[in-house]
Amino acid sequence: MKNWCTKLFMVATLMSASLGRRCIVKTDQNKKENPSIDDHPSNELFNEQFRPQIHFTPSKNWMNDPNGMVYVDGTYHLFFQYNPEANVWGNMSWGHATSTDLMHWTEHPVAITRDKLGDVFSGSAVIDKYNTAGFGNDTMIAIFTSAGSAQQQSIAYSIDDGLTFTRYENNPIIKNDNDLQRDPKVFWHEESKQWIMCLAQGWKMGIEIWGSTDLKNWNKLSEFKHDLPDRPKIQWECPDLISFEYNGGYIIGSGTMYFIGDFDGKRFTAEERNYPLWIDYGMDNYAGVTWGNTGDRRVFLGWMNNWEYADKVPNSPWRSAMTLPRELKLKELNGELILSSPVVKEIEGIAKKWNKFESINDSKFRIINDKIDKAYQVQLNIELNKDSTITLSNSKDEKLIIEIDAANRKLTTHRDEKTGQSEFSDKYVIKSIDAPLNTESSTLKLDVYVDQSSVEILSDDGRMSMTNLVFPSSIYDSLSVSGAKYTIKVRPIKSIHA
């Protein structure tokens, strides 16, 4: 067995599912930097059709990438790409929400809006413990892409826990003349005593690594690229560079690709592996990043949508949700390390008691009361001595079919016209979505989290993850299993809006 008890680093990059270029939508630049709470949508309505009950959504309007995720004094800050004006992409700003348990969220006024440099694209936030930037000890500093005629990097600081921000007067901190540099992810690298920034290169399909001692003046240290000859040419976005000791936990994903290797303070060098490796094999987990300032814990959150149909999904007055938060860990599979992403332990705080069912083949169970229960978790332990089929369905015979190929250790989800609404986009229907089971056991453990418009499937405590949107007229409340022997238990999960 290899000795993995050395420090490892991973670069995780997100690759856009869309082959089109996002446009800039110009709006009034004289709007207030920080709208008051009265300007912000209220949290009264969370019972609309398809409204997630255990996932974060803004009360109204468009949301995409998670941004600026940082943990401070017991509070998780989630900033996010947000359009305060409409339910479509444009006028990109940073929305803001906070939580003490990663489940229940309080939405705050918009934190940062566009200025003369352009829209506020994705980025990160840090806590400047030792006042390296000169804005004060323990100041929260946001680092983001200013997207106007070019994509340049800017900073802003907050002295009131992220409720309001003041832009640095000498922005941009990294000047640029094209649209191939965005989504800065910043962290303090103790070994080299400097801040490290990762920047995605978009269609150049690479990552730039920069260094700074004060968050204002930056030096380019290196670039990371990796040839993927069997993959289509699609852009790289939302990078992350993460370190951890094996057994200590750690890593960073519509399609989320990652690399394992070493970082020497300047350059990342990937191990020889059969890349790409994926955090999530589903269609709807994109732009995921980790919270900063969490010690040895690595908590990941993704945007639960896909650029191919993001602006067409049947959600109103909001559009898009985040995935369930996951805790990233390194696990071993067949002598190699992979990233696992189980749902965070905080889910226990909103989960009800388990209901057990008999182990009977070819049976159908009504697993929840859809008039009372708004979301639930199914846990299956199923033998891998023959193929099996798992079907989630409702009274209108809308169904999601999940097949397990025992011999090839593969799981396939069929998201077709039978799952519910699908006519909103010709890109939405995917007849077969495949993933490896990522297990060495003769019995497969599956955790399936079902909400009003999503199904997240995890095998063997997150060694494989598949996240997909679905739009049934009512939540799937029945389950059937055929094929191999199995055991099953189900527990409802309380709405975070209750």
Coordinates of N, CA and C in Angstrom, one line a residue, residues 270-446:
A270 N 0.9 18.0 -11.2 CA -0.1 17.0 -11.0 C 0.6 15.6 -11.0
E271 N 0.1 14.7 -10.2 CA 0.5 13.3 -10.3 C 0.1 12.7 -11.6
E272 N 0.7 11.6 -12.0 CA 0.3 10.9 -13.2 C -0.9 10.1 -12.8
R273 N -2.1 10.4 -13.4 CA -3.3 9.7 -13.2 C -4.1 9.7 -14.5
N274 N -5.1 8.9 -14.5 CA -6.0 8.7 -15.6 C -7.0 9.9 -15.6
Y275 N -6.6 11.1 -15.9 CA -7.5 12.2 -15.8 C -8.4 12.3 -17.0
P276 N -9.6 12.9 -16.9 CA -10.1 13.6 -15.8 C -10.7 12.8 -14.7
L277 N -10.6 13.3 -13.5 CA -11.3 12.8 -12.3 C -12.4 13.8 -12.0
W278 N -13.5 13.3 -11.5 CA -14.7 14.1 -11.3 C -15.2 14.1 -9.9
I279 N -15.6 15.2 -9.4 CA -16.3 15.3 -8.1 C -17.7 14.8 -8.2
D280 N -18.4 15.2 -9.3 CA -19.8 14.9 -9.5 C -20.0 14.5 -11.0
Y281 N -20.8 13.5 -11.2 CA -21.0 12.9 -12.5 C -22.4 13.3 -13.1
G282 N -23.1 14.1 -12.3 CA -24.4 14.5 -12.8 C -24.4 15.7 -13.7
M283 N -25.6 16.2 -14.1 CA -25.7 17.3 -15.0 C -25.7 18.7 -14.3
D284 N -25.9 18.7 -13.0 CA -26.2 19.9 -12.3 C -25.5 20.2 -11.0
N285 N -24.2 20.2 -11.1 CA -23.3 20.6 -10.0 C -22.1 21.3 -10.6
Y286 N -22.2 22.6 -10.6 CA -21.2 23.5 -11.3 C -20.7 24.6 -10.4
A287 N -19.5 25.0 -10.7 CA -18.8 26.2 -10.1 C -18.6 26.0 -8.6
G288 N -18.5 24.8 -8.1 CA -18.4 24.5 -6.7 C -17.1 24.9 -6.1
V289 N -17.1 25.5 -4.9 CA -15.9 25.9 -4.2 C -16.0 25.6 -2.7
T290 N -14.9 25.7 -2.0 CA -15.0 25.4 -0.6 C -15.0 26.7 0.3
W291 N -15.5 26.6 1.5 CA -15.5 27.7 2.4 C -14.0 27.8 2.9
G292 N -13.6 29.1 3.1 CA -12.4 29.4 3.7 C -12.5 29.6 5.2
N293 N -11.3 29.5 5.8 CA -11.2 29.8 7.3 C -11.9 28.7 8.1
T294 N -12.0 27.5 7.6 CA -12.7 26.4 8.4 C -11.7 25.4 9.0
G295 N -10.4 25.8 9.2 CA -9.5 24.9 9.8 C -9.2 23.7 8.9
D296 N -9.3 22.5 9.5 CA -9.0 21.2 8.7 C -10.2 20.7 7.9
R297 N -11.4 21.4 8.1 CA -12.6 20.9 7.5 C -12.7 21.6 6.1
R298 N -13.1 20.8 5.1 CA -13.3 21.3 3.8 C -14.7 21.1 3.4
V299 N -15.5 22.2 3.3 CA -16.9 22.2 3.0 C -17.1 22.8 1.7
F300 N -17.8 22.1 0.8 CA -18.0 22.4 -0.6 C -19.4 22.7 -0.9
L301 N -19.6 23.6 -1.8 CA -21.0 23.9 -2.3 C -20.9 24.2 -3.8
G302 N -21.9 23.7 -4.5 CA -22.0 23.9 -6.0 C -23.3 24.6 -6.4
W303 N -23.3 25.2 -7.5 CA -24.5 25.7 -8.2 C -25.3 24.6 -8.8
M304 N -26.5 24.4 -8.4 CA -27.3 23.2 -8.9 C -28.1 23.6 -10.2
N305 N -27.3 23.7 -11.2 CA -27.9 24.1 -12.5 C -26.9 23.8 -13.6
N306 N -27.2 24.1 -14.9 CA -26.4 23.8 -16.0 C -26.6 24.9 -17.0
W307 N -25.5 25.5 -17.5 CA -25.6 26.6 -18.5 C -26.3 26.3 -19.8
E308 N -26.5 25.0 -20.1 CA -27.2 24.6 -21.3 C -28.7 25.0 -21.2
Y309 N -29.2 25.0 -20.0 CA -30.7 25.3 -19.9 C -31.0 26.1 -18.6
A310 N -30.0 26.7 -18.0 CA -30.1 27.4 -16.7 C -31.2 28.5 -16.8
D311 N -31.3 29.3 -17.9 CA -32.2 30.4 -17.9 C -33.6 29.9 -18.3
K312 N -33.8 28.6 -18.5 CA -35.1 28.1 -19.0 C -35.8 27.2 -18.0
V313 N -35.1 26.8 -16.9 CA -35.7 25.9 -15.9 C -37.0 26.6 -15.4
P314 N -38.1 25.8 -15.1 CA -39.4 26.4 -14.7 C -39.5 26.8 -13.3
N315 N -38.6 27.8 -12.9 CA -38.6 28.3 -11.6 C -39.0 29.8 -11.6
S316 N -40.0 30.2 -10.7 CA -40.4 31.6 -10.6 C -41.0 31.7 -9.2
P317 N -40.6 32.8 -8.4 CA -39.9 34.0 -8.9 C -38.4 33.9 -8.7
W318 N -37.9 32.8 -8.4 CA -36.4 32.6 -8.2 C -35.9 31.7 -9.4
R319 N -34.6 31.7 -9.6 CA -34.1 30.7 -10.5 C -32.7 30.3 -10.0
S320 N -32.7 29.0 -9.7 CA -31.5 28.2 -9.3 C -31.4 28.0 -7.8
A321 N -30.8 26.9 -7.5 CA -30.5 26.5 -6.1 C -29.0 26.1 -5.9
M322 N -28.6 26.0 -4.7 CA -27.3 25.4 -4.5 C -27.5 23.9 -4.1
T323 N -26.4 23.2 -4.3 CA -26.4 21.8 -3.9 C -26.5 21.7 -2.4
L324 N -26.7 20.5 -1.8 CA -26.5 20.3 -0.4 C -25.0 20.5 -0.2
P325 N -24.6 21.1 0.9 CA -23.2 21.2 1.3 C -22.6 19.8 1.5
R326 N -21.4 19.7 1.0 CA -20.6 18.4 1.1 C -19.3 18.6 1.9
E327 N -18.9 17.6 2.6 CA -17.6 17.7 3.2 C -16.6 16.9 2.4
L328 N -15.6 17.6 1.9 CA -14.6 16.9 1.0 C -13.6 16.1 1.8
K329 N -13.3 14.9 1.3 CA -12.3 14.1 2.0 C -11.6 13.3 0.9
L330 N -10.4 12.9 1.2 CA -9.6 11.9 0.4 C -9.9 10.5 0.9
K331 N -10.2 9.6 -0.1 CA -10.4 8.2 0.3 C -9.6 7.4 -0.7
E332 N -9.4 6.2 -0.3 CA -8.6 5.3 -1.2 C -9.5 4.3 -1.9
L333 N -9.3 4.1 -3.2 CA -10.0 3.2 -4.1 C -9.0 2.5 -5.0
N334 N -9.0 1.2 -4.8 CA -8.1 0.3 -5.6 C -6.6 0.9 -5.6
G335 N -6.2 1.3 -4.4 CA -4.8 1.7 -4.2 C -4.5 3.1 -4.7
E336 N -5.5 3.9 -5.1 CA -5.4 5.3 -5.5 C -6.3 6.2 -4.7
L337 N -5.9 7.4 -4.6 CA -6.7 8.4 -3.9 C -7.8 9.0 -4.8
I338 N -9.0 9.1 -4.3 CA -10.1 9.8 -5.0 C -10.7 10.8 -4.0
L339 N -11.5 11.7 -4.5 CA -12.2 12.7 -3.7 C -13.6 12.1 -3.4
S340 N -13.9 12.1 -2.1 CA -15.3 11.8 -1.7 C -16.0 13.1 -1.2
S341 N -17.3 13.1 -1.4 CA -18.0 14.4 -1.0 C -19.4 14.0 -0.4
P342 N -19.3 13.4 0.8 CA -20.6 13.1 1.5 C -21.3 14.4 2.0
V343 N -22.6 14.4 2.1 CA -23.3 15.5 2.6 C -22.9 15.8 4.1
V344 N -22.8 17.0 4.4 CA -22.3 17.4 5.7 C -23.1 16.8 6.9
K345 N -22.5 16.6 8.0 CA -23.2 16.0 9.2 C -24.3 16.9 9.7
E346 N -24.3 18.2 9.4 CA -25.4 19.1 9.8 C -26.8 18.7 9.3
I347 N -26.8 17.8 8.3 CA -28.1 17.4 7.8 C -28.9 16.7 8.9
E348 N -28.2 16.1 9.9 CA -28.8 15.4 11.0 C -29.8 16.3 11.7
G349 N -29.5 17.6 11.7 CA -30.3 18.6 12.5 C -31.6 18.8 11.9
I350 N -31.9 18.4 10.7 CA -33.2 18.6 10.1 C -33.8 17.3 9.6
A351 N -33.1 16.2 9.8 CA -33.6 14.9 9.4 C -34.5 14.3 10.5
K352 N -35.6 13.6 10.1 CA -36.5 13.0 11.1 C -36.0 11.5 11.3
K353 N -36.8 10.7 11.9 CA -36.4 9.3 12.3 C -36.5 8.4 11.0
W354 N -35.6 7.4 11.0 CA -35.6 6.5 9.9 C -36.8 5.6 10.0
N355 N -37.3 5.2 8.8 CA -38.4 4.2 8.7 C -37.8 3.1 7.9
K356 N -37.8 1.9 8.5 CA -37.2 0.7 7.8 C -38.3 -0.1 7.1
F357 N -37.8 -0.7 6.0 CA -38.7 -1.5 5.2 C -38.1 -2.9 5.0
E358 N -38.9 -3.9 4.8 CA -38.5 -5.3 4.7 C -37.6 -5.4 3.4
S359 N -36.7 -6.4 3.4 CA -35.9 -6.7 2.3 C -36.7 -7.6 1.4
I360 N -37.4 -7.1 0.4 CA -38.2 -7.9 -0.5 C -37.9 -7.4 -1.9
N361 N -37.6 -8.4 -2.8 CA -37.3 -8.0 -4.2 C -38.6 -7.6 -4.9
D362 N -38.4 -6.9 -6.0 CA -39.5 -6.5 -6.9 C -40.7 -5.9 -6.2
S363 N -40.4 -5.0 -5.2 CA -41.5 -4.4 -4.4 C -41.5 -2.9 -4.6
K364 N -42.7 -2.3 -4.4 CA -42.9 -0.9 -4.5 C -43.4 -0.4 -3.2
F365 N -42.7 0.7 -2.7 CA -43.1 1.2 -1.4 C -43.6 2.7 -1.6
R366 N -44.6 3.0 -0.8 CA -44.9 4.5 -0.7 C -44.1 5.0 0.5
I367 N -43.0 5.7 0.2 CA -42.0 5.9 1.2 C -42.2 7.2 2.0
I368 N -43.0 8.2 1.5 CA -43.4 9.4 2.3 C -44.8 9.7 2.0
N369 N -45.3 10.6 2.9 CA -46.6 11.3 2.7 C -46.3 12.6 2.0
D370 N -46.6 12.7 0.7 CA -46.2 13.9 0.0 C -47.0 15.1 0.4
K371 N -48.1 14.9 1.2 CA -48.9 16.1 1.7 C -48.2 16.7 2.9
I372 N -47.3 15.9 3.5 CA -46.7 16.4 4.8 C -45.2 16.6 4.6
D373 N -44.6 15.6 4.0 CA -43.1 15.6 3.8 C -42.7 16.2 2.5
K374 N -41.7 17.2 2.6 CA -41.3 18.0 1.5 C -40.0 17.5 0.8
A375 N -39.2 16.7 1.6 CA -38.0 16.2 1.1 C -37.6 15.0 1.9
Y376 N -36.7 14.1 1.4 CA -36.3 12.9 2.2 C -35.0 12.3 1.7
Q377 N -34.5 11.4 2.5 CA -33.3 10.6 2.2 C -33.7 9.2 2.1
V378 N -33.2 8.5 1.1 CA -33.3 7.0 1.0 C -31.9 6.4 1.1
Q379 N -31.8 5.4 2.0 CA -30.5 4.7 2.1 C -30.7 3.2 1.7
L380 N -30.0 2.8 0.7 CA -30.1 1.5 0.1 C -28.8 0.8 0.3
N381 N -28.9 -0.5 0.7 CA -27.7 -1.4 0.7 C -28.1 -2.5 -0.2
I382 N -27.5 -2.6 -1.4 CA -27.9 -3.5 -2.4 C -26.7 -4.4 -2.9
E383 N -27.0 -5.7 -3.0 CA -25.9 -6.6 -3.4 C -25.5 -6.4 -4.8
L384 N -24.2 -6.6 -5.1 CA -23.7 -6.4 -6.5 C -23.5 -7.7 -7.2
N385 N -24.3 -8.7 -6.9 CA -24.1 -10.0 -7.6 C -25.0 -10.1 -8.9
K386 N -25.9 -9.1 -9.1 CA -26.6 -9.0 -10.4 C -27.1 -7.6 -10.5
D387 N -27.6 -7.3 -11.7 CA -28.0 -6.0 -12.1 C -29.3 -5.6 -11.3
S388 N -29.5 -4.3 -11.0 CA -30.7 -3.9 -10.3 C -31.2 -2.6 -10.9
T389 N -32.5 -2.4 -10.7 CA -33.2 -1.1 -11.1 C -33.9 -0.5 -10.0
I390 N -33.7 0.8 -9.7 CA -34.3 1.6 -8.7 C -35.2 2.6 -9.4
T391 N -36.5 2.7 -9.0 CA -37.4 3.6 -9.6 C -38.0 4.5 -8.6
L392 N -37.9 5.8 -8.7 CA -38.6 6.8 -7.9 C -39.7 7.3 -8.8
S393 N -40.9 7.4 -8.2 CA -42.1 7.7 -9.0 C -43.2 8.4 -8.1
N394 N -44.2 9.0 -8.8 CA -45.3 9.6 -8.1 C -46.6 9.1 -8.6
S395 N -47.7 9.6 -8.1 CA -49.1 9.1 -8.5 C -49.4 9.3 -10.0
K396 N -48.7 10.3 -10.6 CA -49.0 10.5 -12.0 C -48.0 9.7 -12.9
D397 N -47.4 8.8 -12.4 CA -46.5 7.9 -13.1 C -45.3 8.6 -13.7
E398 N -45.0 9.8 -13.2 CA -43.7 10.4 -13.5 C -42.6 9.7 -12.7
K399 N -41.5 9.4 -13.4 CA -40.5 8.5 -12.7 C -39.1 8.8 -13.1
L400 N -38.2 8.6 -12.2 CA -36.7 8.6 -12.5 C -36.2 7.2 -12.3
I401 N -35.6 6.7 -13.3 CA -35.1 5.3 -13.2 C -33.5 5.3 -13.1
I402 N -33.1 4.6 -12.1 CA -31.6 4.4 -11.8 C -31.3 3.0 -12.0
E403 N -30.3 2.7 -12.8 CA -29.9 1.3 -13.1 C -28.5 1.1 -12.6
I404 N -28.3 -0.1 -12.0 CA -27.0 -0.5 -11.5 C -26.5 -1.7 -12.3
D405 N -25.4 -1.5 -13.0 CA -24.7 -2.5 -13.8 C -23.7 -3.2 -12.9
A406 N -24.0 -4.3 -12.3 CA -23.1 -4.9 -11.3 C -21.8 -5.4 -11.9
A407 N -21.8 -6.0 -13.1 CA -20.6 -6.5 -13.6 C -19.6 -5.4 -14.0
N408 N -20.1 -4.3 -14.5 CA -19.2 -3.2 -14.9 C -19.1 -2.1 -13.8
R409 N -19.7 -2.3 -12.6 CA -19.6 -1.4 -11.5 C -20.0 0.0 -12.0
K410 N -21.2 0.2 -12.6 CA -21.6 1.4 -13.1 C -23.1 1.7 -12.7
L411 N -23.3 3.0 -12.5 CA -24.7 3.5 -12.2 C -25.1 4.4 -13.4
T412 N -26.4 4.2 -13.9 CA -26.9 5.0 -14.9 C -28.3 5.6 -14.5
T413 N -28.4 6.9 -14.6 CA -29.7 7.6 -14.4 C -30.3 8.0 -15.7
H414 N -31.6 7.7 -15.8 CA -32.3 8.1 -17.1 C -33.2 9.3 -16.8
R415 N -32.8 10.5 -17.3 CA -33.5 11.7 -17.1 C -34.2 12.0 -18.5
D416 N -35.4 11.5 -18.7 CA -36.1 11.6 -19.9 C -37.4 12.3 -19.7
E417 N -38.3 12.2 -20.7 CA -39.5 12.9 -20.7 C -40.5 12.4 -19.6
K418 N -40.2 11.2 -19.1 CA -41.0 10.6 -18.1 C -40.8 11.1 -16.7
T419 N -39.7 11.9 -16.5 CA -39.3 12.3 -15.2 C -40.2 13.5 -14.7
G420 N -40.9 14.2 -15.6 CA -41.7 15.3 -15.3 C -41.6 16.4 -16.4
Q421 N -41.7 17.6 -16.1 CA -41.5 18.7 -17.1 C -40.2 18.6 -17.7
S422 N -40.1 18.7 -19.1 CA -38.9 18.6 -19.8 C -38.9 19.5 -21.1
E423 N -40.1 20.0 -21.5 CA -40.2 20.6 -22.7 C -39.6 22.0 -22.7
F424 N -39.2 22.5 -21.6 CA -38.7 23.9 -21.5 C -37.4 24.1 -22.2
S425 N -36.6 23.0 -22.5 CA -35.4 23.1 -23.2 C -35.1 21.8 -23.9
D426 N -34.6 21.8 -25.2 CA -34.2 20.6 -25.9 C -32.9 20.1 -25.4
K427 N -32.2 20.8 -24.5 CA -30.9 20.4 -24.0 C -31.1 19.6 -22.7
Y428 N -32.3 19.7 -22.1 CA -32.5 19.2 -20.7 C -32.5 17.6 -20.7
V429 N -33.2 17.0 -21.6 CA -33.4 15.6 -21.6 C -32.0 14.9 -21.9
I430 N -31.6 14.0 -21.0 CA -30.4 13.2 -21.1 C -30.8 11.8 -20.9
K431 N -30.8 11.0 -21.9 CA -31.4 9.6 -21.8 C -30.6 8.8 -20.8
S432 N -29.3 8.9 -20.8 CA -28.4 8.1 -19.9 C -27.3 9.0 -19.3
I433 N -27.2 9.1 -18.0 CA -26.2 9.8 -17.3 C -25.4 8.7 -16.5
D434 N -24.1 8.5 -16.8 CA -23.4 7.4 -16.3 C -22.4 7.8 -15.2
A435 N -22.1 6.9 -14.3 CA -21.1 7.2 -13.3 C -20.5 5.8 -12.8
P436 N -19.2 5.8 -12.4 CA -18.7 4.6 -11.8 C -19.2 4.5 -10.4
L437 N -19.4 3.2 -9.9 CA -19.9 3.1 -8.5 C -18.8 3.5 -7.5
N438 N -17.6 3.4 -7.8 CA -16.5 3.7 -6.9 C -16.5 3.0 -5.6
T439 N -16.7 1.7 -5.7 CA -16.7 0.8 -4.5 C -16.0 -0.4 -4.8
E440 N -15.3 -1.0 -3.7 CA -14.6 -2.3 -3.8 C -15.5 -3.4 -3.1
S441 N -16.6 -3.0 -2.5 CA -17.4 -3.9 -1.7 C -18.3 -4.7 -2.6
S442 N -18.8 -5.8 -2.1 CA -19.8 -6.7 -2.8 C -21.2 -6.2 -2.6
T443 N -21.3 -5.2 -1.7 CA -22.6 -4.5 -1.4 C -22.5 -3.0 -1.6
L444 N -23.4 -2.4 -2.3 CA -23.3 -1.0 -2.6 C -24.2 -0.3 -1.6
K445 N -23.6 0.8 -1.0 CA -24.4 1.7 -0.2 C -24.8 2.9 -1.0
L446 N -26.0 3.2 -1.1 CA -26.5 4.4 -1.9 C -27.3 5.3 -1.0

